[in-house]
Amino acid sequence: MATRRIPLVLLACGSFNPITNQHMRLFELARDHMHSTGQYQVVGGIVSPVSDGYGKRGLVLAQHRIAMAKLALQSSDWVTVDEWESQQADWTETAVTMRYHYGRILKEYERSTGEHKDSSGNPSPLSSPCPQLKLLCGADFLDTFQVPDLWLDDHVEEVAGHFGLICVSRGGLHPEQAVAASDTLSRHSHNIFLVREWVRNETSATEVRRALRRGLSVKYLIPDSVIEYIHQHNLYTEDSERRNKGRVLRPLAKQATQPGKSLDD
Amino acid sequence: MDGQHLTKVVLLACGSFNPITNMHLRMFELARDHLEDTGQYRVVKGIISPVGDAYKKKGLIEARHRLEMARLSTDSSDWITVDPWESVQPEWVETAKVVRHYYKEMLEAEQNTDDVDTVKYAKKRRIEENHFGVSSHQKKDGLQLMFLCGADVLESFGVPNLWKQEDINEIVGRYGMVCITRSGNDPHKFIHQSDKLWQYRQNIHVVREWVTNEISATQVRRSLRRGRSVRYLLPDGVVHYIQEHALYSAESEQRNAGVVLAPIQKNTEVS
């Protein structure tokens, strides 16, 4: 019997401050790549903007970041925006967010295979393999595993080992090096998919915010509907960039209080 | 003299636009921001002028498609337009001629909307057409046409037989250029190394692109051939158009294979 492709959902966590064409490119590139392995069928994409509790410098209100992401993804038939993470009272660890989304995916899968069970209650052979959820990120994300106190050891295992990563490289970054530099990541290298982005496209949200502050055009870097929203609500000014100035990033504050667990290196 | 008198500028971009990408469109935005930032200019219009099929570049698909894709991509812009004039000419047209054509059109349009004395206007134009000095721009009543391009086009001035020296002199000396840098190009160095360009350096506006956005149409075509997504590299309307018409295949990339590029053909013919 022919091997069935594994249904795969891609989850991107991040500030999305604001969402850019480059963020949406990540999904497109990842989907193409995973399809070309012959093993996966990408069935969905989720954009999960971080909550305000993250405390990152220049982070505008989640309600705006969600609204902009929704506008940007209006025309997408497979990527959606999810508000769960942004609605949590405190900043949520990536592993926790992944567990939440995977729980939902699994529930849906069990519901649909439940409808296709044979008389003995076994899933019919025509039902698809169990779906997977992988974290979609840029290459710079891999380097964050090295930042002291930013990640819990167990979570690195869970995110890279149990779930898996799809990492799209940007500009001059070398993701292979980041994987090699970490014992944990190296151990799970078969579950870390590296995608090469051939377009040297450094459309970072930071640059977009900078251009907006200076009254320069960001057209063709982010969708028109998002530009309109930004102007309507006067987001991204010198004031907005000062938000959370001097504040400790929430994951660092939260995890520095945990019993010392060094990231292996 | 009106102290706040800004020179109105029309930006003209020539090229294959095979296909047009977000990077092409960004060039216009960057150029406008840069010029207006100097406090001397007000950019009033942008013109995309796709090259005709007679250019004979490898992989160049029919002009009507390239025109339509460019039109779709400028739907959401209130100042960038597409003009088919160059693309419908039966023979390949030198860029200098294209610039001249749009310059004349620009003046005519201005004439029709202004209360300018047409006789005096026409006389002035005739005199200056036969002479241009070192830094003289064709700046009629604060109106200027500038040639917009990437730094790679500036550097193509050095390719043997691709450009006629007198055409370069005209475009840079008489009209003006806005040149957007791409990583790997150093336009200032190139200008420095050319006596003629250095002479006209005041007319060459180099715009540094801080947000690297190197969406090459060649790579886009490659991705399309391989069934890969090009979404968010081109405007959505263009992506749909390409899919609808099944443009850009291995076959289309072989068009004009082995054929000499029209400008080189023309410039190497014994005159």
XYZ file of C-alpha atoms in Angstrom, chain A residues 52-152:
101
model
C 1.478 42.057 25.206
C 2.958 40.435 28.297
C 6.049 39.535 26.251
C 7.342 43.010 27.043
C 9.398 43.484 23.907
C 10.524 46.983 23.053
C 8.203 48.720 20.599
C 5.480 46.053 20.788
C 2.092 47.604 19.994
C -1.157 46.267 21.449
C -2.086 42.714 20.545
C -5.506 43.825 19.298
C -3.748 45.816 16.557
C -1.240 43.129 15.699
C -4.056 40.600 15.425
C -6.183 42.942 13.283
C -3.261 43.601 10.922
C -2.436 39.920 10.598
C -6.078 39.179 9.799
C -6.122 41.844 7.101
C -2.919 40.522 5.612
C -4.156 36.943 5.542
C -7.642 37.668 4.288
C -6.677 36.499 0.839
C -4.938 33.327 2.019
C -6.823 30.068 1.718
C -4.669 28.091 4.137
C -3.040 30.379 6.679
C -5.075 31.818 9.543
C -4.488 34.010 12.592
C -5.039 32.601 16.064
C -5.670 34.814 19.083
C -5.303 32.259 21.859
C -1.701 33.074 22.736
C -2.321 36.816 22.647
C -5.284 36.443 24.986
C -3.430 34.622 27.754
C -2.899 36.651 30.906
C 0.850 36.120 30.956
C 3.393 35.468 28.236
C 3.142 31.841 27.140
C 6.101 29.584 26.437
C 6.299 28.423 22.835
C 6.072 24.800 23.926
C 2.813 25.543 25.753
C 1.365 27.255 22.694
C 2.373 24.293 20.571
C 0.749 21.879 23.008
C -2.467 23.883 22.863
C -2.638 23.912 19.083
C -1.604 20.309 18.743
C -4.353 19.339 21.202
C -6.908 20.977 18.940
C -5.481 19.386 15.807
C -5.506 15.957 17.447
C -9.067 16.389 18.667
C -10.202 17.264 15.162
C -8.307 14.320 13.723
C -9.832 11.915 16.256
C -13.269 13.276 15.524
C -12.880 12.756 11.794
C -11.322 9.284 12.077
C -14.037 8.411 14.632
C -16.453 8.897 11.761
C -14.486 6.380 9.730
C -14.113 3.549 12.178
C -14.959 -0.016 11.179
C -17.224 -2.343 13.185
C -14.468 -3.286 15.653
C -13.809 0.378 16.329
C -10.500 0.415 14.427
C -9.695 3.411 12.291
C -10.458 2.585 8.679
C -7.327 1.998 6.585
C -8.423 4.882 4.397
C -8.000 7.430 7.174
C -4.898 9.548 6.965
C -1.884 9.210 9.236
C -1.822 11.164 12.458
C -1.207 14.864 11.791
C 1.831 16.761 13.010
C 2.458 20.315 14.096
C 5.816 21.942 13.480
C 7.167 25.320 14.445
C 7.946 27.619 11.540
C 10.639 30.197 12.115
C 13.482 32.221 10.675
C 17.119 31.160 11.077
C 17.735 33.829 13.702
C 15.269 31.967 15.900
C 17.640 28.997 16.211
C 20.229 31.267 17.803
C 17.795 32.160 20.581
C 18.209 28.666 21.990
C 21.684 29.785 23.084
C 20.470 32.810 25.036
C 20.710 32.031 28.780
C 17.352 31.699 30.518
C 15.341 32.331 27.402
C 14.410 28.661 26.956
C 13.871 25.837 29.396
